[in-house]
Coordinates of C-alpha atoms and ligand atoms in Angstrom, one line a residue:
M1418 CA 93.1 201.1 -58.8
N1419 CA 92.8 204.9 -58.7
R1420 CA 93.1 206.7 -55.5
T1421 CA 90.2 208.5 -53.9
E1422 CA 91.4 211.7 -52.2
N1423 CA 89.8 213.2 -49.1
Q1424 CA 86.9 215.4 -50.3
M1425 CA 83.5 217.0 -49.7
L1426 CA 80.5 216.3 -51.9
I1427 CA 78.1 219.3 -52.0
I1428 CA 74.7 218.3 -53.4
F1429 CA 72.4 221.1 -54.6
G1430 CA 68.8 219.9 -54.6
A1431 CA 69.3 217.9 -51.4
S1432 CA 65.6 217.9 -50.6
G1433 CA 64.7 216.5 -54.0
D1434 CA 63.8 213.0 -55.4
L1435 CA 67.2 212.2 -57.1
T1436 CA 69.2 212.8 -53.9
A1437 CA 67.1 210.5 -51.8
R1438 CA 66.4 207.9 -54.5
K1439 CA 69.8 207.6 -56.2
L1440 CA 72.6 209.7 -54.8
I1441 CA 72.5 208.9 -51.1
P1442 CA 72.0 205.2 -51.7
A1443 CA 74.9 205.2 -54.1
I1444 CA 77.2 206.9 -51.5
F1445 CA 76.0 204.5 -48.8
N1446 CA 77.0 201.6 -51.0
L1447 CA 80.4 203.2 -51.7
A1448 CA 80.8 203.5 -47.9
L1449 CA 79.8 199.8 -47.4
G1450 CA 82.3 198.8 -50.1
G1451 CA 85.1 200.7 -48.4
H1452 CA 85.4 203.1 -51.4
L1453 CA 85.1 206.4 -49.6
P1454 CA 88.3 208.2 -48.6
E1455 CA 89.2 208.5 -45.0
N1456 CA 88.0 212.0 -44.7
F1457 CA 84.7 212.5 -46.5
V1458 CA 81.5 214.5 -45.8
V1459 CA 78.4 215.2 -47.8
L1460 CA 76.8 218.7 -47.5
G1461 CA 73.3 218.8 -48.9
T1462 CA 71.8 222.1 -49.7
S1463 CA 68.6 223.5 -51.1
R1464 CA 66.1 226.2 -50.0
S1465 CA 64.0 224.0 -47.8
D1466 CA 64.4 224.6 -44.1
I1467 CA 65.7 221.3 -42.6
S1468 CA 68.2 220.5 -40.0
D1469 CA 71.2 218.1 -40.3
E1470 CA 69.2 215.6 -38.2
E1471 CA 66.1 215.9 -40.4
F1472 CA 68.2 215.5 -43.5
R1473 CA 69.8 212.4 -42.1
R1474 CA 66.3 211.0 -41.2
N1475 CA 64.9 211.8 -44.7
V1476 CA 67.7 210.3 -46.7
V1477 CA 69.0 207.6 -44.4
S1478 CA 67.2 206.3 -41.3
E1479 CA 63.7 206.8 -42.6
S1480 CA 64.3 206.6 -46.3
E1481 CA 62.2 204.1 -48.3
H1482 CA 65.1 204.0 -50.8
L1483 CA 67.6 202.7 -48.2
E1484 CA 65.2 200.5 -46.2
D1485 CA 66.4 197.2 -47.7
D1486 CA 70.1 198.2 -47.4
L1487 CA 69.8 199.2 -43.8
N1488 CA 68.2 196.0 -42.7
G1489 CA 70.7 193.7 -41.1
K1490 CA 73.5 196.3 -41.5
K1491 CA 75.5 197.0 -38.3
K1492 CA 74.1 200.0 -36.5
K1493 CA 77.6 201.4 -36.2
V1494 CA 78.1 201.5 -40.0
V1495 CA 74.7 203.3 -40.5
E1496 CA 75.5 205.8 -37.6
K1497 CA 79.0 206.5 -39.0
F1498 CA 77.5 207.1 -42.5
S1499 CA 74.7 209.4 -41.1
G1500 CA 77.3 211.3 -39.1
Q1501 CA 79.1 212.2 -42.4
L1502 CA 75.9 213.9 -43.8
F1503 CA 75.2 217.6 -43.2
Y1504 CA 72.6 220.0 -44.5
H1505 CA 72.7 223.8 -45.2
K1506 CA 69.6 225.8 -45.9
L1507 CA 70.3 228.0 -48.9
N1508 CA 69.1 231.5 -48.1
S1509 CA 67.1 232.7 -51.1
D1510 CA 68.4 236.2 -50.3
K1511 CA 70.9 236.4 -53.2
D1512 CA 73.6 238.4 -51.4
S1513 CA 74.0 236.3 -48.3
G1514 CA 73.0 232.9 -49.6
Y1515 CA 76.2 231.7 -51.2
A1516 CA 78.5 233.6 -48.8
A1517 CA 76.9 231.6 -45.9
L1518 CA 77.2 228.4 -47.9
K1519 CA 80.9 229.1 -48.4
D1520 CA 81.4 229.7 -44.7
R1521 CA 79.7 226.3 -44.0
I1522 CA 81.9 224.6 -46.5
I1523 CA 85.1 226.1 -45.1
S1524 CA 84.1 225.2 -41.5
L1525 CA 83.3 221.5 -42.5
N1526 CA 86.5 221.4 -44.5
Q1527 CA 88.5 222.5 -41.4
E1528 CA 86.7 220.2 -39.1
F1529 CA 86.9 217.1 -41.2
H1530 CA 90.1 217.7 -43.1
T1531 CA 88.7 217.3 -46.6
D1532 CA 91.7 219.0 -48.1
N1533 CA 89.8 221.7 -50.0
N1534 CA 88.7 219.1 -52.6
Y1535 CA 85.1 219.7 -53.5
I1536 CA 82.5 218.2 -55.8
F1537 CA 79.5 220.3 -56.5
Y1538 CA 76.6 218.1 -57.7
L1539 CA 73.8 220.0 -59.4
S1540 CA 70.6 217.9 -58.8
T1541 CA 68.3 220.8 -59.3
P1542 CA 66.0 222.0 -62.1
P1543 CA 68.3 222.8 -65.1
S1544 CA 67.2 226.4 -65.1
V1545 CA 69.3 227.0 -62.0
Y1546 CA 72.5 225.2 -63.3
E1547 CA 74.0 228.5 -64.6
P1548 CA 73.0 230.7 -61.6
I1549 CA 74.5 228.2 -59.2
A1550 CA 77.7 227.9 -61.2
K1551 CA 77.9 231.7 -61.3
E1552 CA 77.4 232.0 -57.6
L1553 CA 80.1 229.4 -56.9
Y1554 CA 82.5 231.3 -59.2
E1555 CA 81.8 234.6 -57.4
Q1556 CA 82.6 233.0 -54.1
D1557 CA 85.9 231.7 -55.6
L1558 CA 84.7 228.1 -55.1
H1559 CA 85.9 227.2 -58.6
K1560 CA 89.6 228.0 -57.9
E1561 CA 91.9 225.1 -57.6
D1562 CA 94.9 226.7 -56.0
K1563 CA 94.5 224.7 -52.8
G1564 CA 92.4 221.7 -53.7
W1565 CA 90.5 220.5 -56.8
K1566 CA 86.9 221.5 -57.6
R1567 CA 84.5 219.6 -59.8
L1568 CA 81.0 220.3 -61.0
I1569 CA 78.6 217.4 -61.8
V1570 CA 75.6 218.4 -63.9
E1571 CA 72.5 216.2 -64.3
K1572 CA 70.7 215.8 -67.6
P1573 CA 69.0 217.3 -69.5
F1574 CA 71.9 219.1 -71.0
G1575 CA 69.8 221.6 -72.9
Y1576 CA 66.5 221.3 -74.8
S1577 CA 67.9 221.8 -78.3
L1578 CA 71.3 222.5 -80.0
K1579 CA 70.9 226.2 -79.3
T1580 CA 70.1 225.8 -75.6
A1581 CA 72.8 223.1 -75.1
K1582 CA 75.4 225.5 -76.6
E1583 CA 74.2 228.3 -74.3
L1584 CA 74.4 226.0 -71.3
N1585 CA 77.8 224.8 -72.2
R1586 CA 79.1 228.3 -72.8
A1587 CA 77.5 229.5 -69.5
L1588 CA 79.1 226.7 -67.4
Q1589 CA 82.4 227.1 -69.2
R1590 CA 82.4 230.8 -68.2
Y1591 CA 82.7 229.8 -64.6
F1592 CA 84.4 226.4 -64.6
K1593 CA 87.0 224.9 -67.0
E1594 CA 85.6 222.1 -69.2
S1595 CA 88.0 219.7 -67.4
Q1596 CA 86.1 220.5 -64.2
I1597 CA 82.7 219.8 -65.7
Y1598 CA 81.2 216.3 -65.4
R1599 CA 77.9 215.8 -67.4
I1600 CA 76.3 212.7 -65.9
D1601 CA 74.4 210.2 -68.1
H1602 CA 73.6 207.3 -65.9
Y1603 CA 73.3 204.9 -68.8
L1604 CA 77.0 205.1 -69.2
G1605 CA 77.4 203.9 -65.7
K1606 CA 75.8 200.6 -66.5
E1607 CA 78.3 197.7 -66.7
T1608 CA 76.7 196.3 -69.8
V1609 CA 77.1 199.6 -71.7
Q1610 CA 80.8 199.6 -70.8
N1611 CA 80.9 196.0 -71.8
L1612 CA 80.1 197.1 -75.4
L1613 CA 83.6 198.4 -75.6
V1614 CA 85.1 195.2 -74.2
T1615 CA 83.0 193.0 -76.4
R1616 CA 84.2 195.0 -79.5
F1617 CA 87.8 195.7 -78.8
S1618 CA 89.1 192.7 -76.8
N1619 CA 87.6 189.9 -78.8
S1620 CA 89.2 188.9 -82.1
I1621 CA 86.0 186.9 -82.9
F1622 CA 84.0 190.1 -83.1
E1623 CA 86.4 192.8 -84.0
P1624 CA 87.1 191.7 -87.7
L1625 CA 83.3 191.4 -88.3
W1626 CA 82.3 194.8 -87.0
N1627 CA 81.8 196.6 -90.3
R1628 CA 79.8 196.9 -93.4
N1629 CA 81.2 193.7 -94.9
Y1630 CA 79.5 191.5 -92.4
I1631 CA 76.9 193.5 -90.6
H1632 CA 73.5 193.9 -92.4
H1633 CA 71.9 196.3 -90.0
V1634 CA 71.9 197.4 -86.3
E1635 CA 68.8 197.6 -84.2
I1636 CA 68.5 199.2 -80.8
T1637 CA 65.4 199.0 -78.7
N1638 CA 64.7 200.8 -75.4
A1639 CA 61.3 199.9 -74.1
E1640 CA 59.6 200.9 -70.8
S1641 CA 56.5 199.2 -69.6
V1642 CA 55.4 202.2 -67.5
G1643 CA 53.7 205.4 -68.8
V1644 CA 54.7 208.9 -67.8
E1645 CA 53.5 208.4 -64.2
K1646 CA 53.7 211.6 -62.2
R1647 CA 56.2 213.2 -64.7
G1648 CA 53.5 214.2 -67.3
G1649 CA 54.2 217.9 -67.0
Y1650 CA 57.9 217.4 -67.6
Y1651 CA 57.5 214.7 -70.2
D1652 CA 55.0 216.7 -72.3
K1653 CA 57.6 219.3 -72.9
S1654 CA 60.3 216.8 -73.6
G1655 CA 59.1 213.6 -75.4
A1656 CA 60.8 210.3 -76.1
L1657 CA 63.4 211.7 -78.5
R1658 CA 64.7 214.3 -76.1
D1659 CA 64.3 212.3 -72.9
M1660 CA 65.9 209.0 -74.1
F1661 CA 67.3 209.2 -77.6
Q1662 CA 69.3 212.4 -77.5
S1663 CA 71.2 211.3 -74.4
H1664 CA 71.2 207.6 -73.5
L1665 CA 70.6 206.0 -76.8
L1666 CA 73.0 208.2 -78.8
Q1667 CA 75.7 207.3 -76.3
I1668 CA 75.0 203.7 -77.0
V1669 CA 75.1 204.3 -80.7
A1670 CA 78.4 206.1 -80.3
L1671 CA 79.9 203.0 -78.6
V1672 CA 78.7 200.7 -81.3
V1673 CA 79.9 203.0 -84.1
M1674 CA 83.2 204.4 -82.8
E1675 CA 86.6 203.4 -84.1
P1676 CA 89.1 201.8 -81.7
P1677 CA 90.6 204.5 -79.5
L1678 CA 94.4 204.7 -79.4
N1679 CA 94.2 203.6 -75.7
A1680 CA 91.7 203.5 -72.9
S1681 CA 92.4 207.1 -71.6
P1682 CA 89.3 209.2 -71.1
E1683 CA 90.2 211.7 -73.8
E1684 CA 91.0 209.1 -76.4
I1685 CA 87.7 207.3 -75.8
R1686 CA 85.7 210.6 -75.8
N1687 CA 87.5 211.8 -79.0
E1688 CA 86.4 208.6 -80.8
K1689 CA 82.8 208.9 -79.4
L1690 CA 82.7 212.5 -80.7
K1691 CA 83.9 211.4 -84.2
A1692 CA 81.2 208.7 -84.2
L1693 CA 78.5 211.1 -83.3
K1694 CA 79.7 213.6 -85.9
S1695 CA 79.6 210.8 -88.5
L1696 CA 75.8 210.2 -88.2
R1697 CA 74.2 211.5 -91.3
V1698 CA 72.0 214.4 -90.3
M1699 CA 68.6 214.2 -91.9
E1700 CA 67.7 217.5 -93.4
D1701 CA 65.2 217.3 -96.2
E1702 CA 61.6 216.6 -95.6
K1703 CA 61.4 213.5 -97.7
T1704 CA 64.2 211.8 -95.7
L1705 CA 62.7 212.9 -92.4
H1706 CA 59.3 211.7 -93.5
E1707 CA 60.5 208.3 -94.6
N1708 CA 63.0 207.6 -91.8
T1709 CA 61.3 208.9 -88.6
M1710 CA 58.2 207.9 -86.9
R1711 CA 56.4 209.1 -83.8
A1712 CA 53.4 207.8 -81.8
Q1713 CA 51.6 208.0 -78.5
Y1714 CA 50.1 205.3 -76.4
I1715 CA 46.3 205.2 -76.2
A1716 CA 44.1 203.8 -73.5
S1717 CA 44.0 200.1 -73.1
T1718 CA 43.7 197.2 -70.7
I1719 CA 46.9 195.5 -69.5
E1720 CA 46.6 192.3 -67.6
G1721 CA 43.0 193.1 -66.8
K1722 CA 43.8 196.6 -65.6
A1723 CA 42.5 199.7 -67.5
V1724 CA 45.3 202.2 -68.2
N1725 CA 45.1 205.8 -69.4
G1726 CA 46.2 206.9 -72.8
Y1727 CA 49.0 209.5 -72.9
R1728 CA 46.6 212.4 -73.5
E1729 CA 44.6 211.5 -70.4
E1730 CA 47.6 211.5 -68.1
E1731 CA 48.0 214.1 -65.4
N1732 CA 49.5 217.4 -66.5
V1733 CA 49.5 216.3 -70.2
D1734 CA 47.9 218.6 -72.8
P1735 CA 44.8 216.7 -74.1
N1736 CA 45.8 217.8 -77.6
S1737 CA 49.4 217.0 -77.1
K1738 CA 51.5 215.9 -80.1
T1739 CA 54.5 214.9 -77.8
E1740 CA 55.8 211.4 -78.8
T1741 CA 55.9 208.6 -76.3
F1742 CA 57.3 206.3 -79.1
A1743 CA 60.0 207.4 -81.5
A1744 CA 61.6 205.2 -84.1
L1745 CA 64.4 206.2 -86.5
K1746 CA 66.3 204.8 -89.4
F1747 CA 69.6 206.5 -90.1
F1748 CA 73.0 206.0 -91.7
V1749 CA 76.6 206.6 -90.6
D1750 CA 78.8 208.3 -93.1
N1751 CA 82.2 206.7 -92.7
W1752 CA 84.2 203.8 -94.2
R1753 CA 83.2 201.2 -91.6
W1754 CA 79.4 201.8 -91.8
A1755 CA 78.7 202.9 -95.3
D1756 CA 75.1 201.7 -96.3
V1757 CA 74.5 199.9 -93.1
P1758 CA 71.1 201.1 -91.7
F1759 CA 70.7 201.7 -88.0
Y1760 CA 67.2 201.4 -86.5
V1761 CA 66.6 202.8 -83.1
R1762 CA 63.3 202.9 -81.2
T1763 CA 62.3 204.1 -77.7
A1764 CA 58.9 204.1 -76.1
K1765 CA 56.8 204.0 -73.0
R1766 CA 54.0 201.6 -72.2
M1767 CA 55.5 198.7 -74.2
P1768 CA 55.0 195.1 -73.1
T1769 CA 58.2 194.9 -71.1
K1770 CA 61.1 197.0 -69.8
V1771 CA 64.2 196.2 -71.9
T1772 CA 67.2 197.9 -73.6
E1773 CA 69.2 195.9 -76.1
V1774 CA 71.4 196.2 -79.1
V1775 CA 71.0 193.7 -81.9
I1776 CA 73.7 193.3 -84.5
H1777 CA 72.2 191.5 -87.5
F1778 CA 74.9 189.8 -89.6
K1779 CA 74.7 189.3 -93.4
S1780 CA 73.8 185.9 -94.7
P1781 CA 76.8 183.9 -96.2
H1782 CA 77.3 185.0 -99.8
H1783 CA 77.1 181.5 -101.2
Q1784 CA 74.0 179.6 -99.8
I1785 CA 74.5 175.9 -99.8
F1786 CA 71.4 175.0 -97.6
K1787 CA 69.0 177.1 -99.7
D1788 CA 65.9 175.2 -98.8
S1789 CA 66.8 174.7 -95.2
G1790 CA 64.8 177.5 -93.8
M1791 CA 67.9 179.4 -92.7
N1792 CA 67.6 182.2 -95.3
S1793 CA 65.2 184.1 -93.1
K1794 CA 67.2 183.5 -89.9
D1795 CA 70.2 185.7 -89.8
N1796 CA 73.0 185.5 -87.3
K1797 CA 72.4 187.9 -84.5
L1798 CA 74.5 189.2 -81.7
I1799 CA 72.3 190.6 -78.9
I1800 CA 73.8 192.7 -76.2
R1801 CA 71.3 193.1 -73.4
I1802 CA 71.8 196.3 -71.4
Q1803 CA 68.9 195.7 -69.0
P1804 CA 67.3 193.6 -67.5
D1805 CA 68.7 190.1 -67.4
E1806 CA 72.0 191.6 -68.6
G1807 CA 74.0 189.5 -70.9
I1808 CA 75.0 188.5 -74.5
L1809 CA 73.2 186.1 -76.8
I1810 CA 74.5 184.8 -80.1
K1811 CA 72.0 183.3 -82.5
F1812 CA 73.4 180.9 -85.0
G1813 CA 72.3 178.0 -87.3
V1814 CA 72.6 174.4 -86.3
K1815 CA 71.4 171.3 -88.1
V1816 CA 68.2 169.7 -87.0
P1817 CA 68.9 166.1 -86.2
G1818 CA 67.7 163.7 -88.8
Q1819 CA 67.9 163.3 -92.5
G1820 CA 68.8 166.1 -94.8
F1821 CA 70.0 169.6 -93.9
K1822 CA 67.2 171.4 -92.1
V1823 CA 68.7 174.3 -90.2
E1824 CA 67.4 175.7 -87.0
R1825 CA 68.6 178.7 -85.0
A1826 CA 70.3 178.0 -81.6
N1827 CA 71.3 180.3 -78.8
L1828 CA 74.6 180.7 -77.1
D1829 CA 74.2 182.9 -74.1
F1830 CA 76.2 184.5 -71.3
Y1831 CA 74.6 186.2 -68.3
Y1832 CA 76.2 188.9 -66.3
S1833 CA 74.6 187.6 -63.2
S1834 CA 76.9 184.5 -63.4
L1835 CA 79.8 186.8 -62.4
V1836 CA 78.5 186.8 -58.9
E1837 CA 81.7 187.0 -56.9
N1838 CA 81.7 190.8 -56.9
H1839 CA 79.1 193.3 -56.0
I1840 CA 78.1 194.9 -59.3
M1841 CA 78.0 198.6 -58.8
E1842 CA 74.9 200.5 -59.6
A1843 CA 75.3 203.2 -62.3
Y1844 CA 75.3 206.1 -59.9
E1845 CA 77.7 204.4 -57.6
R1846 CA 80.2 203.8 -60.4
L1847 CA 79.9 207.3 -61.8
L1848 CA 80.1 209.1 -58.5
L1849 CA 83.3 207.1 -57.7
D1850 CA 84.8 208.0 -61.1
A1851 CA 84.1 211.7 -60.5
M1852 CA 85.6 211.4 -57.0
Q1853 CA 88.7 210.0 -58.6
G1854 CA 88.8 212.5 -61.4
D1855 CA 88.0 210.0 -64.2
P1856 CA 85.7 211.6 -66.8
T1857 CA 85.7 208.7 -69.2
L1858 CA 82.0 207.9 -68.7
Y1859 CA 80.9 211.6 -68.6
A1860 CA 79.8 213.5 -71.6
R1861 CA 82.0 216.2 -72.9
A1862 CA 80.5 219.5 -74.2
D1863 CA 81.3 218.7 -77.9
E1864 CA 79.7 215.3 -77.6
V1865 CA 76.5 216.7 -76.3
E1866 CA 76.4 219.3 -79.1
A1867 CA 77.1 216.6 -81.7
A1868 CA 74.2 214.6 -80.4
W1869 CA 71.9 217.6 -80.6
T1870 CA 73.1 218.4 -84.1
F1871 CA 71.6 215.1 -85.2
V1872 CA 68.4 215.3 -83.2
D1873 CA 67.5 219.0 -83.7
P1874 CA 66.3 218.7 -87.4
I1875 CA 64.0 215.8 -86.4
L1876 CA 62.5 217.7 -83.6
E1877 CA 62.0 220.8 -85.8
Y1878 CA 60.4 218.7 -88.5
W1879 CA 58.0 217.0 -86.1
K1880 CA 57.1 220.4 -84.6
N1881 CA 56.6 222.2 -87.9
S1882 CA 55.2 219.6 -90.3
D1883 CA 52.0 217.6 -90.4
E1884 CA 53.9 214.4 -89.8
K1885 CA 51.4 211.9 -88.3
V1886 CA 51.3 211.0 -84.7
Y1887 CA 50.3 207.4 -84.7
G1888 CA 48.5 205.7 -81.8
Y1889 CA 49.4 202.4 -80.3
S1890 CA 47.5 200.6 -77.6
A1891 CA 49.3 200.8 -74.3
G1892 CA 51.1 197.5 -73.7
T1893 CA 52.0 196.8 -77.3
W1894 CA 55.2 197.1 -79.3
G1895 CA 54.1 200.4 -80.9
P1896 CA 52.2 201.2 -84.1
E1897 CA 52.1 198.4 -86.7
T1898 CA 53.6 200.6 -89.3
A1899 CA 56.8 200.8 -87.3
D1900 CA 57.8 197.5 -88.9
D1901 CA 57.7 199.2 -92.3
L1902 CA 60.7 201.2 -91.3
I1903 CA 62.9 198.1 -91.4
E1904 CA 63.2 197.2 -95.1
G1905 CA 63.3 193.6 -96.3
S1906 CA 63.2 192.0 -92.9
A1907 CA 60.6 190.6 -90.5
G1908 CA 60.6 193.9 -88.6
W1909 CA 61.9 194.6 -85.1
R1910 CA 63.0 192.0 -82.7
N1911 CA 60.4 192.2 -79.9
P1912 CA 62.3 190.8 -76.9
G1913 CA 61.0 189.3 -73.7
A1914 CA 61.9 189.9 -70.2
Q1915 CA 64.5 187.2 -70.3
L1916 CA 67.5 187.5 -72.7
A1917 CA 66.9 184.2 -74.5
D1918 CA 63.1 184.6 -74.8
D1919 CA 61.8 185.1 -78.3
P1920 CA 58.2 185.8 -77.6
N1921 CA 57.1 188.6 -80.0
Y1922 CA 54.2 188.8 -77.6
C1923 CA 51.7 191.4 -76.6
V1924 CA 49.9 191.6 -73.3
I1925 CA 46.8 193.6 -74.4
C1926 CA 43.7 191.9 -73.2
Ligands
LIG977 P1 63.1 217.5 -57.7 O1 62.1 218.5 -58.2 O2 62.6 216.4 -56.8 O3 64.2 218.3 -56.8 C1 64.7 219.5 -57.2 C2 65.6 220.0 -56.1 O4 66.2 221.2 -56.5 C3 64.9 220.2 -54.8 O5 65.7 219.8 -53.7 C4 64.8 221.8 -54.7 O6 64.7 222.1 -53.3 C5 66.1 222.1 -55.4 N1 66.1 223.5 -55.9 C6 65.2 224.1 -56.7 N2 65.6 225.4 -57.0 C7 66.8 225.5 -56.3 C8 67.7 226.6 -56.2 N3 67.5 227.8 -56.8 N4 68.8 226.4 -55.5 C9 69.1 225.3 -54.9 N5 68.2 224.2 -54.9 C10 67.1 224.3 -55.6 O7 64.0 217.0 -58.9 P2 64.8 215.7 -59.1 O8 65.5 215.4 -57.8 O9 63.9 214.6 -59.6 O10 65.8 216.0 -60.2 C11 66.9 216.9 -60.1 C12 67.7 216.9 -61.4 O11 68.1 215.7 -61.8 C13 66.8 217.5 -62.6 O12 67.6 218.3 -63.4 C14 66.4 216.2 -63.3 O13 66.2 216.5 -64.6 C15 67.6 215.3 -63.1 N6 67.3 213.9 -63.1 C16 66.4 213.3 -62.2 C17 66.2 212.0 -62.3 C18 65.3 211.3 -61.3 O14 65.1 210.1 -61.4 N7 64.7 212.0 -60.4 C19 66.8 211.1 -63.3 C20 67.7 211.8 -64.2 C21 67.9 213.2 -64.1 P3 64.2 223.4 -52.7 O15 62.8 223.7 -53.4 O16 64.1 223.1 -51.3 O17 65.2 224.5 -53.0

């Protein structure tokens, strides 16, 4: 196991939602699991005027996000954890703000012996990532002559290829690439990491993972909620930027990549980069028209409750063309995947919350049981990322009785059956990795840029063309025409909340 050295975590945006909802609960669980180093403190900072005590109350003792965790926990553990949290009001006066912050960091470092090792976590609006990095640089807080310094950056990493490059260059002006950790919480999910293990440590899958045996690959990311209170942000972003460019392309990279030489962070990230670079960029209008689809949810009734359409949501432009549903078909230009179509869709207000990868295998070349009903039932490997995490294999079995009627059976494995260990939440795992200096699950600058290279032309096409924005009733699996994207098959697999469900249902009333 890697060693976690003494250190200080400095969170910018400490008065914000992410800090209270994800970061502090993750650190609390690391504390409970005994993963924090002996000398460790958290210094939260933002412009709000709050004291250490108020900060502790907001994010620990009175936090709705920790309520369940605090119940039944020994008072001493909670008190010790709270005592490791501090807050510093960042003075908006540019000249004195960061010098005072540096003084506070130095004083806490001396008092708690955190060995000059600092992680700076930027949980602020992206517009201030660069100014904060610059200020830290000017205060010499990037220098590693005494202890190491790391910078964690939250998504979004840019808004387009151009802005992503600008952000990368800007951060790299002040910190070395090896110090920069771009967090994508999807990669912290056990089931996403398990994609690598499924592929590369099982000789029953590895030989089949190519164009000779795989017919097509399907990835669905569905959310049952709408944009909720994030309408203002979402309307400028959309499904393709919000989910596909980051999380889903990371999953695509893990499905597509070649085996790395070994499990070192750089080897894995090099292969992911090659995978992203091998996605065929769609450039001409005909290809973009035929292989991309966007839509918005419209008002409907779900389980008896009326729900707004996207354009009626708070802070959304009533004439908005921003997609809440995006579906793409694309190809991967390399030896392994030549001619194998990939279908990926992501959407809000679908019937259930689910993310899964479905590998559809080709039918056997020589069909013996032609009239058995098996032709239309391909073998599938379903890797469920969330919820009800697990793996399902669908294969043909003989229906008991005369003749050779074939039915499809399920072979399933559930992650929850591995109950002996606490399964770390994504932020927990990723924070611990950064604390130990392991960047494997963090995105490198070139990976982010390769992902934008693929996504940019689609966004440009949608912005500048008359490509339709379809409507779909909230609570359904998207516009009917989305099935047309998948040639020669029954369409998308519409999964249920449970891994082995096959409902194809719709909860519209
Ligand atoms: P919030 O708007 O809730 O919080 C933003 C924080 O940034 C506040 O604490 C604000 O505090 C602080 N802030 C704003 N300007 C500055 C500044 N100039 N210097 C220092 N601090 C500043 O946002 P979230 O917590 O929701 O999100 C933070 C980041 O994480 C965003 O980039 C977001 O995209 C990303 N993210 C969030 C997720 C979530 O679930 N919330 C999920 C994935 C990513 P103050 O005004 O007091 O300075």
